[in-house]
């Protein structure tokens, strides 16, 4: 799916908030569980540490503070929100949706609320849906949340997955704005690659060998990621009649520094226009892009008028890009 935003119906991000668990887990700590080392993890992934939720923390415990911060920044009350989408593969439970739990806590009694499952690409899919609902006149103010508590799915004996992921969530408010906001989107899925990154036995299909842990073919995902980050970005740029030189800030999914470096080189993005924070958070799945946006804002690297290119990719296999002109003033809450 690819499309340009409708001219005259401008929608943008008007508030941004994030929340990560307090608990920091370093590479050295992980080496107590599995045969790995800080050196191996930093060399192959660029990750130094990640945040890990406590036993009491579920996704909504991260999503709610992130949402409250985003609402406060936008100057919007929970009751004024009429759409809540939570992109996640680790909801509090299968049902009720985490979005419904968040809506209740925020007093968003007029909101449609649902969870969306698109792996690590979830936030990009949810952004596109939020945009579409506002541009189509179905909603006036949307809260789009991306977040995961992937540590619940860790196999603490599997070094090939354990070292890659972390927990975190981010939220944005979407509203109509007077100036240009979203410019275009490109989203896709290739179910044929589904078994490269999956959680067999987590739904209605019965598997002989099911367990509750992430299973991944790292090399296949690596090949997919390096190809799709480039292709999706090029496709959406072409659709919007822009080139990479028009992009002021590039925010790729934070999975692995080697994947990001590859995409950056192929696309020809100067390194000072790339946001990288995977070193501090690991791969937080749907939380990855909003957390990177928040860091860019905090570092004063994201200012009104800048063209921002975001690309996510993940389980499905799925991918998604968005281009927007940043309209919001001020750092994330
Ligand atoms: N510590 C030490 N050694 C390890 C570790 C570890 N944590 N993990 C694997 N190894 C070993 C392997 O067993 C292998 O040993 P062998 O040669 O004796 O068999 C060796 O290191 C090399 O393994 P490779 O898999 O070839 O290592 P590679 O350079 O491909 O890096 C990695 C592995 C980091 C997982 C890489 O393939 C990768 O990043 N893939 C993409 C994963 C990803 O990003 N997934 C999520 C994206 S989608 C989403 O966000 C949900």
CSV table of C-alpha atoms and ligand atoms in Angstrom, one decimal:
chain,number,residue,atom,x,y,z
A,1,UNK,CA,0.0,0.0,0.0
A,2,UNK,CA,1.4,3.4,-0.9
A,3,UNK,CA,-0.2,6.8,-1.0
A,4,UNK,CA,0.3,10.5,-0.7
A,5,UNK,CA,-1.5,12.5,2.0
A,6,UNK,CA,-4.5,14.4,0.6
A,7,UNK,CA,-3.7,18.0,-0.1
A,8,UNK,CA,-5.8,20.4,2.0
A,9,UNK,CA,-6.4,17.8,4.8
A,10,UNK,CA,-3.3,18.4,6.9
A,11,UNK,CA,-2.7,16.1,9.9
A,12,UNK,CA,0.3,16.0,12.2
A,13,UNK,CA,1.7,15.0,15.5
A,14,UNK,CA,0.9,17.5,18.2
A,15,UNK,CA,2.1,15.7,21.3
A,16,UNK,CA,4.7,13.0,22.0
A,17,UNK,CA,5.4,11.1,25.2
A,18,UNK,CA,7.5,8.0,26.1
A,19,UNK,CA,8.0,5.6,29.0
A,20,UNK,CA,10.6,2.9,29.5
A,21,UNK,CA,10.9,0.7,32.6
A,22,UNK,CA,13.4,2.0,35.3
A,23,UNK,CA,15.4,-1.2,35.3
A,24,UNK,CA,18.5,-1.0,33.1
A,25,UNK,CA,20.0,-4.4,32.1
A,26,UNK,CA,23.6,-4.2,30.7
A,27,UNK,CA,25.2,-6.7,28.3
A,28,UNK,CA,27.4,-7.9,31.2
A,29,UNK,CA,24.3,-8.8,33.2
A,30,UNK,CA,23.0,-10.8,30.2
A,31,UNK,CA,26.2,-12.8,30.1
A,32,UNK,CA,25.3,-14.2,33.4
A,33,UNK,CA,22.3,-16.0,31.8
A,34,UNK,CA,23.9,-17.1,28.4
A,35,UNK,CA,27.3,-17.6,26.9
A,36,UNK,CA,27.8,-14.1,25.4
A,37,UNK,CA,29.8,-11.0,26.0
A,38,UNK,CA,29.5,-7.2,26.0
A,39,UNK,CA,32.1,-7.1,23.2
A,40,UNK,CA,30.1,-9.6,21.0
A,41,UNK,CA,26.8,-7.8,21.5
A,42,UNK,CA,28.3,-4.3,20.9
A,43,UNK,CA,30.2,-5.4,17.8
A,44,UNK,CA,27.2,-7.3,16.2
A,45,UNK,CA,24.3,-5.1,17.2
A,46,UNK,CA,25.6,-1.8,18.7
A,47,UNK,CA,23.5,-2.4,21.8
A,48,UNK,CA,25.0,-1.6,25.2
A,49,UNK,CA,21.9,-1.9,27.5
A,50,UNK,CA,18.2,-2.2,27.4
A,51,UNK,CA,15.2,-1.6,29.8
A,52,UNK,CA,13.4,-4.6,31.3
A,53,UNK,CA,9.9,-4.4,32.8
A,54,UNK,CA,9.4,-5.6,36.4
A,55,UNK,CA,7.1,-8.5,37.1
A,56,UNK,CA,4.4,-6.0,38.0
A,57,UNK,CA,4.7,-3.9,34.8
A,58,UNK,CA,2.4,-4.7,31.9
A,59,UNK,CA,2.2,-2.9,28.6
A,60,UNK,CA,-0.5,-0.5,29.8
A,61,UNK,CA,1.8,0.5,32.7
A,62,UNK,CA,4.1,1.9,30.1
A,63,UNK,CA,1.5,3.0,27.5
A,64,UNK,CA,-0.5,5.1,30.0
A,65,UNK,CA,2.3,7.5,31.2
A,66,UNK,CA,3.5,7.8,27.6
A,67,UNK,CA,-0.1,8.7,26.6
A,68,UNK,CA,-0.6,11.1,29.5
A,69,UNK,CA,2.6,12.9,28.5
A,70,UNK,CA,1.6,13.1,24.9
A,71,UNK,CA,-1.8,14.5,25.8
A,72,UNK,CA,-0.3,17.1,28.1
A,73,UNK,CA,2.0,18.3,25.4
A,74,UNK,CA,-0.8,18.6,22.9
A,75,UNK,CA,-3.0,20.3,25.5
A,76,UNK,CA,-5.7,17.7,25.0
A,77,UNK,CA,-7.9,16.0,27.6
A,78,UNK,CA,-8.5,12.2,27.5
A,79,UNK,CA,-12.2,12.9,27.0
A,80,UNK,CA,-11.4,14.8,23.7
A,81,UNK,CA,-9.7,11.8,22.1
A,82,UNK,CA,-12.0,9.8,19.8
A,83,UNK,CA,-9.6,7.2,18.5
A,84,UNK,CA,-7.0,5.1,20.4
A,85,UNK,CA,-4.8,2.6,18.6
A,86,UNK,CA,-2.2,0.6,20.5
A,87,UNK,CA,0.3,-1.1,18.2
A,88,UNK,CA,1.8,-4.1,20.1
A,89,UNK,CA,2.5,-7.8,20.1
A,90,UNK,CA,2.5,-7.9,23.9
A,91,UNK,CA,-0.8,-6.5,25.0
A,92,UNK,CA,-1.7,-6.9,28.7
A,93,UNK,CA,-3.9,-9.8,27.7
A,94,UNK,CA,-5.6,-11.0,24.5
A,95,UNK,CA,-8.7,-9.2,25.5
A,96,UNK,CA,-9.8,-6.7,26.5
A,97,UNK,CA,-7.5,-4.8,24.3
A,98,UNK,CA,-4.8,-2.6,25.9
A,99,UNK,CA,-6.3,0.3,23.9
A,100,UNK,CA,-9.6,-0.2,25.8
A,101,UNK,CA,-7.8,-0.3,29.1
A,102,UNK,CA,-5.9,2.9,28.2
A,103,UNK,CA,-9.2,4.6,27.1
A,104,UNK,CA,-10.8,3.7,30.4
A,105,UNK,CA,-7.9,5.1,32.4
A,106,UNK,CA,-7.8,8.3,30.4
A,107,UNK,CA,-11.6,8.9,30.5
A,108,UNK,CA,-11.8,8.7,26.7
A,109,UNK,CA,-15.4,7.6,26.8
A,110,UNK,CA,-16.1,8.7,23.2
A,111,UNK,CA,-13.1,6.9,21.7
A,112,UNK,CA,-13.0,3.8,19.4
A,113,UNK,CA,-10.1,1.8,20.9
A,114,UNK,CA,-8.3,-1.3,19.5
A,115,UNK,CA,-5.0,-3.0,19.4
A,116,UNK,CA,-3.1,-3.5,16.1
A,117,UNK,CA,-0.7,-6.3,15.4
A,118,UNK,CA,2.1,-5.7,12.9
A,119,UNK,CA,5.2,-6.8,14.8
A,120,UNK,CA,7.8,-4.1,15.2
A,121,UNK,CA,6.2,-2.2,12.3
A,122,UNK,CA,3.0,-1.7,14.4
A,123,UNK,CA,3.6,2.0,15.2
A,124,UNK,CA,4.0,2.8,11.5
A,125,UNK,CA,0.8,1.0,10.6
A,126,UNK,CA,-1.0,2.7,13.4
A,127,UNK,CA,0.2,6.1,12.4
A,128,UNK,CA,-1.1,5.5,8.9
A,129,UNK,CA,-4.5,4.4,10.3
A,130,UNK,CA,-4.7,7.4,12.6
A,131,UNK,CA,-3.9,9.7,9.7
A,132,UNK,CA,-6.5,8.0,7.5
A,133,UNK,CA,-9.2,8.2,10.1
A,134,UNK,CA,-8.6,11.9,10.6
A,135,UNK,CA,-8.2,12.7,7.0
A,136,UNK,CA,-11.4,10.8,6.2
A,137,UNK,CA,-13.3,12.7,8.8
A,138,UNK,CA,-14.1,9.7,11.0
A,139,UNK,CA,-12.0,11.0,14.0
A,140,UNK,CA,-10.9,14.4,15.2
A,141,UNK,CA,-8.2,13.6,17.7
A,142,UNK,CA,-6.3,10.3,17.7
A,143,UNK,CA,-3.9,8.8,20.2
A,144,UNK,CA,-1.5,6.4,18.6
A,145,UNK,CA,0.6,4.3,20.9
A,146,UNK,CA,3.4,1.9,20.0
A,147,UNK,CA,4.9,-0.3,22.7
A,148,UNK,CA,6.0,-3.7,23.7
A,149,UNK,CA,7.1,-5.7,26.7
A,150,UNK,CA,9.1,-8.2,24.7
A,151,UNK,CA,11.0,-9.4,27.7
A,152,UNK,CA,7.9,-11.4,28.6
A,153,UNK,CA,8.6,-13.5,25.5
A,154,UNK,CA,12.4,-14.0,26.1
A,155,UNK,CA,13.9,-17.4,26.2
A,156,UNK,CA,16.5,-16.6,28.9
A,157,UNK,CA,18.6,-19.5,27.6
A,158,UNK,CA,18.7,-18.4,23.9
A,159,UNK,CA,21.6,-16.0,23.3
A,160,UNK,CA,20.6,-15.5,19.7
A,161,UNK,CA,17.4,-13.5,20.6
A,162,UNK,CA,17.9,-12.5,24.3
A,163,UNK,CA,20.5,-9.9,23.6
A,164,UNK,CA,18.5,-8.0,20.9
A,165,UNK,CA,15.3,-6.7,22.6
A,166,UNK,CA,14.1,-4.4,25.3
A,167,UNK,CA,10.9,-2.9,26.7
A,168,UNK,CA,9.4,0.5,26.1
A,169,UNK,CA,6.4,2.5,24.7
A,170,UNK,CA,5.7,5.8,23.0
A,171,UNK,CA,2.6,7.7,22.3
A,172,UNK,CA,1.6,10.5,19.9
A,173,UNK,CA,-1.5,12.7,19.5
A,174,UNK,CA,-2.6,13.3,15.9
A,175,UNK,CA,-4.7,16.3,15.1
A,176,UNK,CA,-5.6,18.5,12.1
A,177,UNK,CA,-3.0,21.3,11.7
A,178,UNK,CA,-3.0,24.4,9.5
A,179,UNK,CA,0.3,23.6,7.8
A,180,UNK,CA,1.6,20.5,6.0
A,181,UNK,CA,2.1,17.5,8.3
A,182,UNK,CA,2.0,13.9,6.9
A,183,UNK,CA,3.2,13.8,3.3
A,184,UNK,CA,2.9,10.0,2.5
A,185,UNK,CA,3.0,6.4,3.6
A,186,UNK,CA,4.1,3.1,2.3
A,187,UNK,CA,3.2,-0.1,4.1
A,188,UNK,CA,3.7,-3.8,3.2
A,189,UNK,CA,3.7,-7.4,4.4
A,190,UNK,CA,5.2,-10.6,3.2
A,191,UNK,CA,3.6,-13.5,5.1
A,192,UNK,CA,5.9,-16.0,3.3
A,193,UNK,CA,8.7,-14.8,5.6
A,194,UNK,CA,6.5,-15.2,8.7
A,195,UNK,CA,8.5,-18.1,10.1
A,196,UNK,CA,11.7,-16.0,10.2
A,197,UNK,CA,10.3,-14.2,13.3
A,198,UNK,CA,7.4,-15.8,15.1
A,199,UNK,CA,5.7,-17.0,18.3
A,200,UNK,CA,4.2,-20.3,17.4
A,201,UNK,CA,1.5,-21.5,19.8
A,202,UNK,CA,0.4,-18.0,20.9
A,203,UNK,CA,-2.9,-18.2,19.1
A,204,UNK,CA,-5.6,-20.6,17.9
A,205,UNK,CA,-3.3,-22.8,15.8
A,206,UNK,CA,-2.0,-25.9,17.7
A,207,UNK,CA,1.7,-26.6,17.2
A,208,UNK,CA,3.5,-29.8,18.2
A,209,UNK,CA,6.4,-27.8,19.6
A,210,UNK,CA,4.9,-24.6,20.9
A,211,UNK,CA,6.3,-22.5,23.6
A,212,UNK,CA,5.9,-18.9,24.7
A,213,UNK,CA,9.3,-17.6,23.4
A,214,UNK,CA,10.4,-15.5,20.4
A,215,UNK,CA,11.8,-17.7,17.6
A,216,UNK,CA,14.0,-16.0,15.0
A,217,UNK,CA,16.1,-16.8,12.0
A,218,UNK,CA,18.6,-14.0,12.6
A,219,UNK,CA,20.3,-14.1,9.2
A,220,UNK,CA,17.0,-14.2,7.2
A,221,UNK,CA,15.7,-11.2,9.3
A,222,UNK,CA,19.0,-9.4,8.7
A,223,UNK,CA,18.8,-9.9,4.9
A,224,UNK,CA,15.1,-8.8,4.9
A,225,UNK,CA,15.8,-5.8,7.1
A,226,UNK,CA,18.7,-4.4,5.1
A,227,UNK,CA,16.7,-4.8,1.8
A,228,UNK,CA,13.4,-3.5,3.0
A,229,UNK,CA,14.6,-0.4,4.9
A,230,UNK,CA,16.1,0.9,1.6
A,231,UNK,CA,13.3,-0.2,-0.7
A,232,UNK,CA,10.4,1.1,1.4
A,233,UNK,CA,12.1,4.5,1.9
A,234,UNK,CA,12.9,4.8,-1.8
A,235,UNK,CA,9.3,3.9,-2.7
A,236,UNK,CA,7.7,6.4,-0.4
A,237,UNK,CA,10.1,9.2,-1.4
A,238,UNK,CA,9.4,8.5,-5.1
A,239,UNK,CA,5.6,8.5,-4.5
A,240,UNK,CA,5.9,11.9,-2.8
A,241,UNK,CA,8.2,13.3,-5.5
A,242,UNK,CA,11.0,13.8,-2.9
A,243,UNK,CA,14.6,12.6,-2.9
A,244,UNK,CA,16.8,11.6,0.1
A,245,UNK,CA,18.4,15.1,-0.1
A,246,UNK,CA,15.0,16.5,1.0
A,247,UNK,CA,15.1,14.5,4.2
A,248,UNK,CA,16.3,16.4,7.2
A,249,UNK,CA,16.0,13.5,9.7
A,250,UNK,CA,16.0,9.8,9.1
A,251,UNK,CA,14.5,7.6,11.8
A,252,UNK,CA,14.9,3.9,11.0
A,253,UNK,CA,13.6,1.0,13.2
A,254,UNK,CA,16.1,0.6,16.0
A,255,UNK,CA,17.0,-3.1,15.7
A,256,UNK,CA,20.7,-3.2,15.1
A,257,UNK,CA,23.3,-0.6,14.3
A,258,UNK,CA,24.7,-2.7,11.4
A,259,UNK,CA,21.3,-2.8,9.8
A,260,UNK,CA,20.9,1.0,10.2
A,261,UNK,CA,24.4,1.6,8.9
A,262,UNK,CA,23.7,-0.5,5.8
A,263,UNK,CA,20.4,1.3,5.1
A,264,UNK,CA,22.0,4.7,5.7
A,265,UNK,CA,24.8,4.0,3.3
A,266,UNK,CA,22.6,2.6,0.5
A,267,UNK,CA,20.1,5.5,0.8
A,268,UNK,CA,22.9,8.1,0.9
A,269,UNK,CA,21.8,9.7,4.2
A,270,UNK,CA,24.6,11.7,5.9
A,271,UNK,CA,25.2,10.2,9.3
A,272,UNK,CA,24.4,13.5,11.1
A,273,UNK,CA,20.8,13.1,9.8
A,274,UNK,CA,20.3,9.6,11.3
A,275,UNK,CA,18.8,9.0,14.8
A,276,UNK,CA,20.3,6.0,16.6
A,277,UNK,CA,19.4,5.1,20.2
A,278,UNK,CA,19.4,1.3,19.9
A,279,UNK,CA,22.6,1.4,22.0
A,280,UNK,CA,20.5,2.4,25.1
A,281,UNK,CA,17.2,0.6,24.5
A,282,UNK,CA,17.8,-2.4,22.3
A,283,UNK,CA,15.0,-3.2,19.9
A,284,UNK,CA,11.8,-2.1,21.6
A,285,UNK,CA,9.6,-3.3,18.7
A,286,UNK,CA,6.6,-0.8,18.3
A,287,UNK,CA,8.2,1.5,20.9
A,288,UNK,CA,11.3,2.0,18.8
A,289,UNK,CA,10.3,4.9,16.5
A,290,UNK,CA,8.5,7.0,19.0
A,291,UNK,CA,11.4,6.6,21.4
A,292,UNK,CA,13.8,7.7,18.7
A,293,UNK,CA,11.6,10.7,17.9
A,294,UNK,CA,11.6,11.7,21.6
A,295,UNK,CA,15.4,11.5,21.7
A,296,UNK,CA,15.8,13.6,18.6
A,297,UNK,CA,13.5,16.2,20.1
A,298,UNK,CA,15.4,16.1,23.4
A,299,UNK,CA,18.6,16.6,21.5
A,300,UNK,CA,17.2,19.6,19.6
A,301,UNK,CA,17.7,17.7,16.3
A,302,UNK,CA,14.0,17.9,15.3
A,303,UNK,CA,12.5,21.3,14.7
A,304,UNK,CA,9.4,22.6,13.0
A,305,UNK,CA,9.6,22.6,9.2
A,306,UNK,CA,12.0,19.6,9.0
A,307,UNK,CA,11.2,16.7,6.7
A,308,UNK,CA,11.3,13.4,8.7
A,309,UNK,CA,11.5,10.0,7.1
A,310,UNK,CA,10.6,7.0,9.4
A,311,UNK,CA,10.8,3.3,8.4
A,312,UNK,CA,9.8,0.4,10.6
A,313,UNK,CA,10.1,-3.4,9.8
A,314,UNK,CA,9.5,-6.5,11.7
A,315,UNK,CA,7.5,-9.7,12.2
A,316,UNK,CA,4.9,-10.6,9.6
A,317,UNK,CA,7.2,-9.9,7.9
A,318,UNK,CA,6.0,-6.4,7.7
A,319,UNK,CA,7.4,-2.9,6.9
A,320,UNK,CA,6.2,0.7,6.8
A,321,UNK,CA,7.4,4.2,6.0
A,322,UNK,CA,6.0,7.6,6.6
A,323,UNK,CA,7.2,11.0,5.5
A,324,UNK,CA,6.1,14.1,7.3
A,325,UNK,CA,6.9,17.7,7.8
A,326,UNK,CA,7.5,18.1,11.6
A,327,UNK,CA,5.2,20.8,13.0
A,328,UNK,CA,5.5,20.5,16.7
A,329,UNK,CA,7.6,22.9,18.8
A,330,UNK,CA,9.3,21.7,22.0
A,331,UNK,CA,10.7,18.5,23.4
A,332,UNK,CA,8.7,15.3,24.2
A,333,UNK,CA,7.3,15.1,27.6
B,1,LIG,N1,26.7,-14.0,21.9
B,1,LIG,C1,27.8,-14.7,21.5
B,1,LIG,N2,27.7,-15.4,20.3
B,1,LIG,C2,26.6,-15.5,19.7
B,1,LIG,C3,25.4,-14.8,20.1
B,1,LIG,C4,25.5,-14.0,21.3
B,1,LIG,N3,24.5,-13.3,21.8
B,1,LIG,N4,24.4,-15.0,19.3
B,1,LIG,C5,24.9,-15.8,18.3
B,1,LIG,N5,26.2,-16.1,18.6
B,1,LIG,C6,27.1,-16.9,17.8
B,1,LIG,C7,26.4,-17.9,16.9
B,1,LIG,O1,26.1,-19.1,17.6
B,1,LIG,C8,27.4,-18.2,15.8
B,1,LIG,O2,28.4,-19.1,16.3
B,1,LIG,P1,28.9,-20.2,15.4
B,1,LIG,O3,29.6,-19.5,14.3
B,1,LIG,O4,29.9,-21.0,16.3
B,1,LIG,O5,27.7,-21.0,14.9
B,1,LIG,C9,28.1,-16.8,15.7
B,1,LIG,O6,27.8,-16.1,16.9
B,1,LIG,C10,27.7,-16.0,14.5
B,1,LIG,O7,26.3,-16.1,14.5
B,1,LIG,P2,25.5,-15.3,13.3
B,1,LIG,O8,24.0,-15.6,13.5
B,1,LIG,O9,26.1,-15.6,12.0
B,1,LIG,O10,25.8,-13.8,13.7
B,1,LIG,P3,25.4,-12.5,13.0
B,1,LIG,O11,26.6,-11.7,12.6
B,1,LIG,O12,24.4,-12.8,11.8
B,1,LIG,O13,24.6,-11.7,14.1
B,1,LIG,C11,22.4,-11.2,14.8
B,1,LIG,C12,23.5,-12.3,14.7
B,1,LIG,C13,22.9,-10.1,15.6
B,1,LIG,C14,21.2,-11.8,15.4
B,1,LIG,C15,22.0,-10.8,13.3
B,1,LIG,O14,21.8,-11.8,12.5
B,1,LIG,C16,20.9,-9.8,13.3
B,1,LIG,O15,20.9,-8.7,13.8
B,1,LIG,N6,19.7,-10.2,12.7
B,1,LIG,C17,18.6,-9.4,12.7
B,1,LIG,C18,17.8,-9.6,13.9
B,1,LIG,C19,16.8,-8.6,14.2
B,1,LIG,O16,17.1,-7.4,14.0
B,1,LIG,N7,15.6,-9.0,14.6
B,1,LIG,C20,14.5,-8.2,14.9
B,1,LIG,C21,14.2,-7.3,13.7
B,1,LIG,S1,12.5,-7.3,13.4
B,1,LIG,C22,11.9,-6.7,14.8
B,1,LIG,O17,12.3,-5.6,15.2
B,1,LIG,C23,11.0,-7.6,15.6
